[in-house]
CSV table of C-alpha atoms and ligand atoms in Angstrom, one decimal:
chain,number,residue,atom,x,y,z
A,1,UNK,CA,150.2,111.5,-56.6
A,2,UNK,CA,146.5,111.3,-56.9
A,3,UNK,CA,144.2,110.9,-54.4
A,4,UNK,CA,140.2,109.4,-55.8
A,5,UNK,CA,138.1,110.3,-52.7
A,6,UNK,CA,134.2,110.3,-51.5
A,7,UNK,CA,133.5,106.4,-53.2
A,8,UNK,CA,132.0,103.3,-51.4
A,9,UNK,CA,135.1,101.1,-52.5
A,10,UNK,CA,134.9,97.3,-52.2
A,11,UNK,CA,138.7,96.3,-51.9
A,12,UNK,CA,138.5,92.7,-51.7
A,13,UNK,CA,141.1,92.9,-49.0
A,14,UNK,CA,141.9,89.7,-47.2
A,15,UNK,CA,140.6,86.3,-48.2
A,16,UNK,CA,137.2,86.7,-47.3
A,17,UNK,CA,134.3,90.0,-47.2
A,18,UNK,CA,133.9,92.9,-49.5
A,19,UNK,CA,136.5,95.0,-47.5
A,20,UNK,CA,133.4,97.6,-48.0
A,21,UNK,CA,135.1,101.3,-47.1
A,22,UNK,CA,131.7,103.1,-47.2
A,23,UNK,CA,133.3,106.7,-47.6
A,24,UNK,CA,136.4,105.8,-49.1
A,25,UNK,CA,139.8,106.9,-50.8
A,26,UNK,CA,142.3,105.6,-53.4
A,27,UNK,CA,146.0,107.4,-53.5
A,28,UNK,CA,147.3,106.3,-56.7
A,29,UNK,CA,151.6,107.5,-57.6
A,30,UNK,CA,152.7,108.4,-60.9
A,31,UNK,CA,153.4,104.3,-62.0
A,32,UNK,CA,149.8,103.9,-62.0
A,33,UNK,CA,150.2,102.0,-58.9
A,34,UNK,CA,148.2,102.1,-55.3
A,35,UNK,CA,149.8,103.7,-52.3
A,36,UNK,CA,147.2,104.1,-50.2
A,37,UNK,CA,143.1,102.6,-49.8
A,38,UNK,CA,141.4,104.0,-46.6
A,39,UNK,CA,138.7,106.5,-45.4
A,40,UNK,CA,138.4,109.9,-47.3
A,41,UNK,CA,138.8,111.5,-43.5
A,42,UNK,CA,142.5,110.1,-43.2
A,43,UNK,CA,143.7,110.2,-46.6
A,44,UNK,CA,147.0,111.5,-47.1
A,45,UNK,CA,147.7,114.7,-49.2
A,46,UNK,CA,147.8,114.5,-53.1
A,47,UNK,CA,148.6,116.9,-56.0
A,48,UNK,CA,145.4,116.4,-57.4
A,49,UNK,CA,141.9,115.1,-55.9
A,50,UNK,CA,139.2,113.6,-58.2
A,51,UNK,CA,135.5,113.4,-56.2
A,52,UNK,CA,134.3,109.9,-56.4
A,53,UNK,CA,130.7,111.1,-55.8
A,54,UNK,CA,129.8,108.6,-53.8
A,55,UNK,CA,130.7,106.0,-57.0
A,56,UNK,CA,130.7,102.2,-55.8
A,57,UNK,CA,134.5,101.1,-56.9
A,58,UNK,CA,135.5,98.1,-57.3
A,59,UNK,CA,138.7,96.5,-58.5
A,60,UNK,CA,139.0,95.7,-62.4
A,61,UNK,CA,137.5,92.6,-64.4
A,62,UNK,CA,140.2,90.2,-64.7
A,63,UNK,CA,138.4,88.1,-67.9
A,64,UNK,CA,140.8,84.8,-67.6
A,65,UNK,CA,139.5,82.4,-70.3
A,66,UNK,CA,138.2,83.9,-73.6
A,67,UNK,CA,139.1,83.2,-77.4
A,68,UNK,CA,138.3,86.5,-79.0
A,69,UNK,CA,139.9,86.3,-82.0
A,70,UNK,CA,138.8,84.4,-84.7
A,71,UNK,CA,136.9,84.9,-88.1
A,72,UNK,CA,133.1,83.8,-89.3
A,73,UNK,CA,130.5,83.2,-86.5
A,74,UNK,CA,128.5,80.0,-85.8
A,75,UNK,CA,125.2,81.3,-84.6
A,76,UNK,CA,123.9,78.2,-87.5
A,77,UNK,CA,125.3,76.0,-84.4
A,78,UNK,CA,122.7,77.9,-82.2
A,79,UNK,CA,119.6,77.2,-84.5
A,80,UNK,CA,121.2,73.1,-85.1
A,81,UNK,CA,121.4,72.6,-81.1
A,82,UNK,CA,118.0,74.2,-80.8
A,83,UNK,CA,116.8,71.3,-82.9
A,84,UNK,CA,118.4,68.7,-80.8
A,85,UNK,CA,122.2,68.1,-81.8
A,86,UNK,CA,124.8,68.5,-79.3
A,87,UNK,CA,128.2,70.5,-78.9
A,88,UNK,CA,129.6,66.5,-79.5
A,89,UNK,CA,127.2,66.1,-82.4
A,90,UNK,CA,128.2,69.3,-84.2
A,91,UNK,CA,131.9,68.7,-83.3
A,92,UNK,CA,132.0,65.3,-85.0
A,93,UNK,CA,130.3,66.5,-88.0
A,94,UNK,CA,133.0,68.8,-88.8
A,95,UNK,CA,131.6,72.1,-87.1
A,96,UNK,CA,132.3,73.5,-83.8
A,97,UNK,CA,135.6,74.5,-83.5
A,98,UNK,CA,137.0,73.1,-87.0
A,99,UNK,CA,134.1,75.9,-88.9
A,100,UNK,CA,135.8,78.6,-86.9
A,101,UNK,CA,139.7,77.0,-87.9
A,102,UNK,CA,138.4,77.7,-91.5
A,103,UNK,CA,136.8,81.1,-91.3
A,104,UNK,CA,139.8,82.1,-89.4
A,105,UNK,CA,142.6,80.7,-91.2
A,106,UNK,CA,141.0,82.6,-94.5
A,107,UNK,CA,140.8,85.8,-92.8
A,108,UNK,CA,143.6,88.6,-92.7
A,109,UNK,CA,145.4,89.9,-89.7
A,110,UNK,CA,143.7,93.0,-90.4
A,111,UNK,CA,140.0,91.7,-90.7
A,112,UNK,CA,140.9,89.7,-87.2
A,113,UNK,CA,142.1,93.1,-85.7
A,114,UNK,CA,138.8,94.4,-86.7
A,115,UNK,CA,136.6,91.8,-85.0
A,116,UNK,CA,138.5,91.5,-82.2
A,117,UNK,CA,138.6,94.7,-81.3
A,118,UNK,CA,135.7,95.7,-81.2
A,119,UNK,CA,134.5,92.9,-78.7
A,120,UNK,CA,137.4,93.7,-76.3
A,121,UNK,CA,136.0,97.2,-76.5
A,122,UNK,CA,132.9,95.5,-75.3
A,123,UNK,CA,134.3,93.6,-72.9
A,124,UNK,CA,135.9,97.0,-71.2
A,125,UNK,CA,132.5,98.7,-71.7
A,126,UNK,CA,131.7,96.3,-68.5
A,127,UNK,CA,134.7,96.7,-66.9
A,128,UNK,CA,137.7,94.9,-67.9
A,129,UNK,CA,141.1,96.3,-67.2
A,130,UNK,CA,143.0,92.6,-68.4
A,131,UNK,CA,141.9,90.4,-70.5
A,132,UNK,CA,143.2,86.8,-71.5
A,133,UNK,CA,142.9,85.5,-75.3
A,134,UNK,CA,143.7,82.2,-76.8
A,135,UNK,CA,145.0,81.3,-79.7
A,136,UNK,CA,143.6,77.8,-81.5
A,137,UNK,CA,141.5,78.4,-84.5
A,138,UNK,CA,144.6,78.4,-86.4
A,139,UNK,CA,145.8,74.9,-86.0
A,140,UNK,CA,148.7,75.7,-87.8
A,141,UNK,CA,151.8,77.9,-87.5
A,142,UNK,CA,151.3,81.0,-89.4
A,143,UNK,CA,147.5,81.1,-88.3
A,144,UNK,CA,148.5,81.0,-85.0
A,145,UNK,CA,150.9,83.1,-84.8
A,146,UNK,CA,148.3,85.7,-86.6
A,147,UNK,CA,146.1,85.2,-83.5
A,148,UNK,CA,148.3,85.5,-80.9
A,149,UNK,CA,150.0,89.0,-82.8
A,150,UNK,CA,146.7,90.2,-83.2
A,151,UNK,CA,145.2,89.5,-79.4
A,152,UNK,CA,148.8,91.0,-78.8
A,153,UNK,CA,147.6,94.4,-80.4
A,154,UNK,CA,144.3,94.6,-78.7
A,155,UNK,CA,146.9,96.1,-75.5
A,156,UNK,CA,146.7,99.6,-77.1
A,157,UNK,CA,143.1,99.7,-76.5
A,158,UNK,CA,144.3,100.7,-72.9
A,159,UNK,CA,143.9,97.4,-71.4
A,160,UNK,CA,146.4,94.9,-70.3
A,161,UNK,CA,146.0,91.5,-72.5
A,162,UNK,CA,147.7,88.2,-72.0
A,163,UNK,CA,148.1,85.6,-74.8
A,164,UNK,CA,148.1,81.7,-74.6
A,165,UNK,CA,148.8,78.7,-76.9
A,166,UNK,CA,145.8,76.6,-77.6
A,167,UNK,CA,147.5,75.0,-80.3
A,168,UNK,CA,146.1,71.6,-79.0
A,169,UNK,CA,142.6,72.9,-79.1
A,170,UNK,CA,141.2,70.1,-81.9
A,171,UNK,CA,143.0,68.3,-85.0
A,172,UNK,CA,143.1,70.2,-87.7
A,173,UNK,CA,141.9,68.8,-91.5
A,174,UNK,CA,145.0,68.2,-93.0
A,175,UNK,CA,146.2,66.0,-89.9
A,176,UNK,CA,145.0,62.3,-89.8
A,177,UNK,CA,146.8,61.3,-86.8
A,178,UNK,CA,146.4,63.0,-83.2
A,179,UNK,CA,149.7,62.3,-82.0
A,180,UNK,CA,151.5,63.7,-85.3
A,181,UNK,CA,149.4,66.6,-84.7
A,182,UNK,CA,150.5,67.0,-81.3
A,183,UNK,CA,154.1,66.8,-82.3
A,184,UNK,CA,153.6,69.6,-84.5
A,185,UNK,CA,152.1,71.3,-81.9
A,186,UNK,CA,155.1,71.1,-79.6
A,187,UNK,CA,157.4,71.9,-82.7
A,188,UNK,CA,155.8,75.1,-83.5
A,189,UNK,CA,155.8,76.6,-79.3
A,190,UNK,CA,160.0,77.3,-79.4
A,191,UNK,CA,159.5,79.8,-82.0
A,192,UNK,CA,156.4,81.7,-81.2
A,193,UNK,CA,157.9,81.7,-77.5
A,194,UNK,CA,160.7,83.6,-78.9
A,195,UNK,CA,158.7,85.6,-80.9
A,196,UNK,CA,156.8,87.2,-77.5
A,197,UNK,CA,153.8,85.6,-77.9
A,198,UNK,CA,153.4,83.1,-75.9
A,199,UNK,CA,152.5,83.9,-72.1
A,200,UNK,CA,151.2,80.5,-71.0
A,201,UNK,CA,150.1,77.3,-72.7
A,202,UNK,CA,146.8,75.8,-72.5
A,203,UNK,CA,144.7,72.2,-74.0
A,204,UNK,CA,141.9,70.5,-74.9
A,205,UNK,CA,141.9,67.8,-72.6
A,206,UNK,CA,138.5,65.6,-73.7
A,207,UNK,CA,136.7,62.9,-76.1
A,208,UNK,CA,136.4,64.8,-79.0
A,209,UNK,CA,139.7,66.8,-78.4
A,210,UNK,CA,143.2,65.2,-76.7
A,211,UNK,CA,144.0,62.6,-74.7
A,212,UNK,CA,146.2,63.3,-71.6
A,213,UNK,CA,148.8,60.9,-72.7
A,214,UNK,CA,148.9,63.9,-75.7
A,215,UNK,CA,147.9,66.7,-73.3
A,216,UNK,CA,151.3,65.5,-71.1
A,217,UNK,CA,153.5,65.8,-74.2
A,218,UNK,CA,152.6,69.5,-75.1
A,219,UNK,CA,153.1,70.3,-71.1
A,220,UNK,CA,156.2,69.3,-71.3
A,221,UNK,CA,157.0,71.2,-74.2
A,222,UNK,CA,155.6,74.3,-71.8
A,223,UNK,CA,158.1,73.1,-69.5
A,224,UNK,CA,161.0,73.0,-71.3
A,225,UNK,CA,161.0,76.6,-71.8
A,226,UNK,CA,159.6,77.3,-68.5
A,227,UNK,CA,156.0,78.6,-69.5
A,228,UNK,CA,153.2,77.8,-67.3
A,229,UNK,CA,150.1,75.4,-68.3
A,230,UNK,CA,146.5,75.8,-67.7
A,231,UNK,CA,143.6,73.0,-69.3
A,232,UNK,CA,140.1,73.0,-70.7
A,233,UNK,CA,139.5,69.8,-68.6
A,234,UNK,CA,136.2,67.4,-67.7
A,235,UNK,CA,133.9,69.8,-69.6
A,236,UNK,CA,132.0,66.9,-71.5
A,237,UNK,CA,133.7,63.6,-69.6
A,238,UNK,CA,136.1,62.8,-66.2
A,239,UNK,CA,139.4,62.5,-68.6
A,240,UNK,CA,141.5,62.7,-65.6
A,241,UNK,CA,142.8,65.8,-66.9
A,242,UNK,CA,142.5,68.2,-63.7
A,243,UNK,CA,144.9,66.0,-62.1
A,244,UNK,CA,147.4,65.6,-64.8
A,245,UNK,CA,147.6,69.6,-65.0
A,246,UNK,CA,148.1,69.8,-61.3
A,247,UNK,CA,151.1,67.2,-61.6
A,248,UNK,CA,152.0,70.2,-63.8
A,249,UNK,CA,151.2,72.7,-61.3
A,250,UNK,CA,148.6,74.3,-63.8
A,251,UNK,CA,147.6,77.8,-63.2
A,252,UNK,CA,144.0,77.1,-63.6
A,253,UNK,CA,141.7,74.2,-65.2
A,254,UNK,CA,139.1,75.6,-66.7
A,255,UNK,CA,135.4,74.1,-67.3
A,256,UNK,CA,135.2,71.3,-64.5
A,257,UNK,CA,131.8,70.6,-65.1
A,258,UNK,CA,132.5,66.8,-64.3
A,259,UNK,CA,135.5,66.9,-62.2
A,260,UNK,CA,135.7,64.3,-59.5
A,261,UNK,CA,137.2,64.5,-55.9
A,262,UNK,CA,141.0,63.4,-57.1
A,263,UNK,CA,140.7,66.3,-59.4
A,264,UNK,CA,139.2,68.6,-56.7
A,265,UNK,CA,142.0,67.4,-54.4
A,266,UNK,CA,144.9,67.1,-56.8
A,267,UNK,CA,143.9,71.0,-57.6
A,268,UNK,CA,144.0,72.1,-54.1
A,269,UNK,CA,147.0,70.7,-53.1
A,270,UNK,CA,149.2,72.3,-56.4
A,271,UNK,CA,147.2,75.8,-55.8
A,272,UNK,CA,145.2,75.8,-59.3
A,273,UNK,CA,142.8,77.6,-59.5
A,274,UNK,CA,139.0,76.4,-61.0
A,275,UNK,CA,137.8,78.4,-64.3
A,276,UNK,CA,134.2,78.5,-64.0
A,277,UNK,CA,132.4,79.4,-67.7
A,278,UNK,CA,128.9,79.9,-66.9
A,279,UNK,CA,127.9,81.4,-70.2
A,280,UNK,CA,128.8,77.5,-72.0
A,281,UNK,CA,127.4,75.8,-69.6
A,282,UNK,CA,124.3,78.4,-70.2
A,283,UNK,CA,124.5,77.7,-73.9
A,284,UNK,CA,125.2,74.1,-73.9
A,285,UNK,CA,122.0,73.4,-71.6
A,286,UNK,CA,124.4,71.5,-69.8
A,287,UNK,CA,122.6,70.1,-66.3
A,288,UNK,CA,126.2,69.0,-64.9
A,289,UNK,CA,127.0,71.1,-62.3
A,290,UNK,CA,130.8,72.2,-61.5
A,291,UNK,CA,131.5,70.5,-58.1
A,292,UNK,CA,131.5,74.3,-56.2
A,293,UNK,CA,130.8,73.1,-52.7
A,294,UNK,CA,133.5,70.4,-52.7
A,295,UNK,CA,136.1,72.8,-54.2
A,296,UNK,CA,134.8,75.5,-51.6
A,297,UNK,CA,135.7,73.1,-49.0
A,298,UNK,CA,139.2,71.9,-50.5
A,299,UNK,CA,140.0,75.8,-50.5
A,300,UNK,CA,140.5,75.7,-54.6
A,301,UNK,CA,140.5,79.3,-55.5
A,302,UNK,CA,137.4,79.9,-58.1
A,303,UNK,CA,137.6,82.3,-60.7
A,304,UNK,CA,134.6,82.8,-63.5
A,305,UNK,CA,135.5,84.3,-66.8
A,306,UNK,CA,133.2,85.0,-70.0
A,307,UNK,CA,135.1,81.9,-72.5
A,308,UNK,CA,133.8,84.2,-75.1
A,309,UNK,CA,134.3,82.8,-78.5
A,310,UNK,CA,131.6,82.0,-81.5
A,311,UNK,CA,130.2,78.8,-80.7
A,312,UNK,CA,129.6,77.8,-76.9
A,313,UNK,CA,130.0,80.9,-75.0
A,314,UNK,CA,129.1,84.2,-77.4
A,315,UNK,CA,128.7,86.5,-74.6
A,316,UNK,CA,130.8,89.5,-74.5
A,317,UNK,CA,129.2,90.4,-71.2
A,318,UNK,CA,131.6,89.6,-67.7
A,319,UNK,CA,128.6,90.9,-65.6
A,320,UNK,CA,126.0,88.2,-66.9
A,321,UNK,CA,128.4,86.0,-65.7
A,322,UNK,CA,128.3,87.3,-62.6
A,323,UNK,CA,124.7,86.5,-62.2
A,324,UNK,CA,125.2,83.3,-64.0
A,325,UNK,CA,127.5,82.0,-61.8
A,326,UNK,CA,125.5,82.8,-58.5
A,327,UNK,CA,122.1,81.7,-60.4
A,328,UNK,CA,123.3,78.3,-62.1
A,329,UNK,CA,126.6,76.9,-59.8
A,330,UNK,CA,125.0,79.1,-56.5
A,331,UNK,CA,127.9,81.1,-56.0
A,332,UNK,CA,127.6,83.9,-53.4
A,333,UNK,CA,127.7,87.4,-55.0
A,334,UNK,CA,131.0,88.2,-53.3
A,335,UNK,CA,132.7,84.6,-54.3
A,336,UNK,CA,131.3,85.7,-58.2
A,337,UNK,CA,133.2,89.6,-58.0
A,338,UNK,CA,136.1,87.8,-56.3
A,339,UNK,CA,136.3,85.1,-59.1
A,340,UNK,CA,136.2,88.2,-61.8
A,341,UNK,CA,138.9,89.7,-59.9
A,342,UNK,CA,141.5,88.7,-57.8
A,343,UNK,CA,140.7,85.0,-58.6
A,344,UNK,CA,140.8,85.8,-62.2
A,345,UNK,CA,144.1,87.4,-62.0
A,346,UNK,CA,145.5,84.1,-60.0
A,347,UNK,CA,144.3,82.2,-63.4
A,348,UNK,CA,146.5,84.4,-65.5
A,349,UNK,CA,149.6,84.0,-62.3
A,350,UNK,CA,149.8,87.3,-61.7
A,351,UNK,CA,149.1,88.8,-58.2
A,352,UNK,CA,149.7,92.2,-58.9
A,353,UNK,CA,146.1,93.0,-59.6
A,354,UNK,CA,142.4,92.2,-58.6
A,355,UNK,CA,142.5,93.7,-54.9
A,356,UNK,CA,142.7,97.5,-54.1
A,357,UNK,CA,145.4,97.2,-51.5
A,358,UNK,CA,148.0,99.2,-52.0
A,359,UNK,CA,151.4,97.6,-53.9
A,360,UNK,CA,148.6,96.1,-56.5
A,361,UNK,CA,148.0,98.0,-59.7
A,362,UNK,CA,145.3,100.8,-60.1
A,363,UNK,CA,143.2,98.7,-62.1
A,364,UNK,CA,139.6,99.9,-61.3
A,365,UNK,CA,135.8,100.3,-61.9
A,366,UNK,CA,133.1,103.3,-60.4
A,367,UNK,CA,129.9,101.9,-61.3
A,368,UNK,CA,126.9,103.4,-60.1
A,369,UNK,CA,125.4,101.6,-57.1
A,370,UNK,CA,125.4,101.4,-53.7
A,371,UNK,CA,126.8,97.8,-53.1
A,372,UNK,CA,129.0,95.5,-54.5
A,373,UNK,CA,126.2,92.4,-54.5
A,374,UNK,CA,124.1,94.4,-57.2
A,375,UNK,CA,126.8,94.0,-59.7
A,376,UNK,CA,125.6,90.1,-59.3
A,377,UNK,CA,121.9,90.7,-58.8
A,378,UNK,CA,120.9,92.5,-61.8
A,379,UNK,CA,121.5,91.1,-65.2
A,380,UNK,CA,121.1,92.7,-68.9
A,381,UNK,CA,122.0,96.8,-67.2
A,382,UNK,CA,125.6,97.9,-67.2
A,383,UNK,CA,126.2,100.4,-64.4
A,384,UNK,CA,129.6,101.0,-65.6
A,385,UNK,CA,130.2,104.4,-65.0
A,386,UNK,CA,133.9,104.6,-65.6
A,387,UNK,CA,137.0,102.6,-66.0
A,388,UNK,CA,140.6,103.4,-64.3
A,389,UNK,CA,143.1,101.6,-66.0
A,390,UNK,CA,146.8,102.4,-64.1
A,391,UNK,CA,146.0,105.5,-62.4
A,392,UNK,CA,143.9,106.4,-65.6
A,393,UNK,CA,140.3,107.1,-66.4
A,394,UNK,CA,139.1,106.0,-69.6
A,395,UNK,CA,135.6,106.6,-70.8
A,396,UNK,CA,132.5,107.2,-69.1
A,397,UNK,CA,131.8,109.8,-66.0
B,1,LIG,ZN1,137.8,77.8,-73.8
């Protein structure tokens, strides 16, 4: 047993509030697991005490949306929307997505590795403790396959990762006809399953992507093998697509930029939770606002994660998002660390994480501060001072 004593820790206990212990404690057992959370004064006895020196602690960045692996970048996109084409524009043209399919499907699993590991090292520069990666630059079996080993690997960087099928992300070039594609997609999920690589199963539900007709046929593929479903849904257009992955009972949808009141209630009543991606709406220029006050109100759990990948979202940075998310959809700082955390981990299905109560893992961050809401506040300064993933400190201090 060890006992972390003399931090300000924000457990994000209970529903709502920091759960602010201002002279605080963490007992942690030998499974990296925590036993205890209360004042220094009452802590238990340990076999070894680490001083917290006054560090703020919160729990762990749960990153729940992000597609780090790939080859190429597409910061050409950046310069082409600066002079006035659109995500759709670029997409139809054959960039977007389908420029990153080709860089990545020429690439090796070790060049992959490579990239992707150093922006999950990154990523747990700010914080991160588990991190969620998507396959669906490969649009094709062995490519990915290649992704989802290699976002597998990234796990012995000392973080924990979880891998999903985005398969159905766009057609591929040697496909003419989307629902051929889609059967392929479905046809390829069995055996990547039993390969281990497959922890949930996620789509492209919009215009220039899949229709929900298509989007229903690779959910019940999920189904069928009893993996869960999340959705990139109502990013560019109201496809309907929030409430199809509810009748689903999707994990999360993700984007929601232009999802309506069915979708808001269709979400709260099947317990999804709303992916918020600040950083593409930021890069998009989008001026559609996720509904936030009307899933506020429905109780729809919100999380925010950094959708990292080359084109639309090319932040590696989960505490701009943070600020992003209180400064563009006017979430409160504490709704923000919540939707990087325990909301985050709700995304991914697990609820073994995100809260520092004890039975939850000892997933956590000392940053230097003095409370939680400055984590939000400030923007471009990491005050990552250390990073405890399960009982262990890595880096920093
Ligand atoms: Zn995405």
């Amino acid at each position: 047993m060890k006992l972390w004593r003399g931090g300000r820790v924000a457990t994000l206990a209970g529903d709502a509030g920091w759960g602010l212990i201002d002279d605080g404690a963490l007992l942690v057992d030998d499974h990296g697991l925590l036993r205890w959370v209360g004042p220094s004064a009452e802590a238990p006895p340990a076999d070894e005490v680490v001083d917290l020196q006054g560090a703020l602690v919160t729990p762990g960045l749960v990153d729940c949306h992000t597609h780090l692996v790939y080859g190429g970048n597409r910061a050409n996109e950046f310069e082409q929307r600066l002079h006035g084409a659109s995500y759709a524009d670029i997409a139809k043209a054959g960039g977007g997505i389908k420029s990153t399919v080709a860089a990545t499907r020429g690439a090796s699993e070790a060049d992959l590795l490579a990239g992707a590991r150093t922006r999950a090292r990154a990523l747990m520069a700010e914080g991160v403790t588990t991190l969620e990666v998507k396959s669906g630059y490969g649009l094709d079996a062995d490519t990915e396959a290649r992704m989802l080993r290699v976002a597998r690997q990234l796990g012995s960087l000392g973080l924990d990762v979880k891998t999903t099928y985005l398969a159905a992300h766009a057609m591929p070039p040697e496909f003419s006809d989307a629902d051929t594609y889609v059967a392929a997609v479905c046809a390829w999920l069995p055996g990547l399953h039993a390969a281990g690589l497959v922890d949930a199963v996620d789509a492209f539900c919009e215009h220039i992507a899949f229709s929900p007709a298509q989007v229903s046929r690779v959910f019940d593929a999920a189904r069928a093998l009893g993996l869960p479903v999340k959705l990139h849904a109502e990013q560019l257009s109201d496809q309907g697509g929030a409430e199809l992955a509810a009748r689903y009972r999707a994990l999360s949808c993700d984007h929601l930029e232009f999802l309506g009141p069915d979708g808001v209630r269709a979400m709260a009543q099947a317990g999804t939770v709303a992916v918020l991606l600040p950083g593409a709406f930021y890069a998009l220029r989008e001026t559609q606002l996720p509904p936030v006050t009307a899933l506020r109100e429905a109780g729809v759990p919100i999380a925010i994660a950094t959708d990292h990948n080359p084109g639309s979202s090319p932040t590696l940075s989960p505490l701009l998002m943070l600020n992003m998310a209180c400064v563009l959809f006017r979430l409160t700082p504490e709704e923000a660390l919540r939707g990087l955390t325990v909301h985050g981990a709700r995304a991914l299905g697990l609820r073994d994480r995100g809260q520092l109560v004890p039975g939850q893992r000892a997933d956590f961050c000392l940053w230097d501060g003095g409370h939680p809401r400055e984590l939000a506040a400030c923007f471009g300064h990491n005050p990552l001072k250390a990073r405890v993933f399960k009982g262990r400190i890595q880096g920093g201090a």
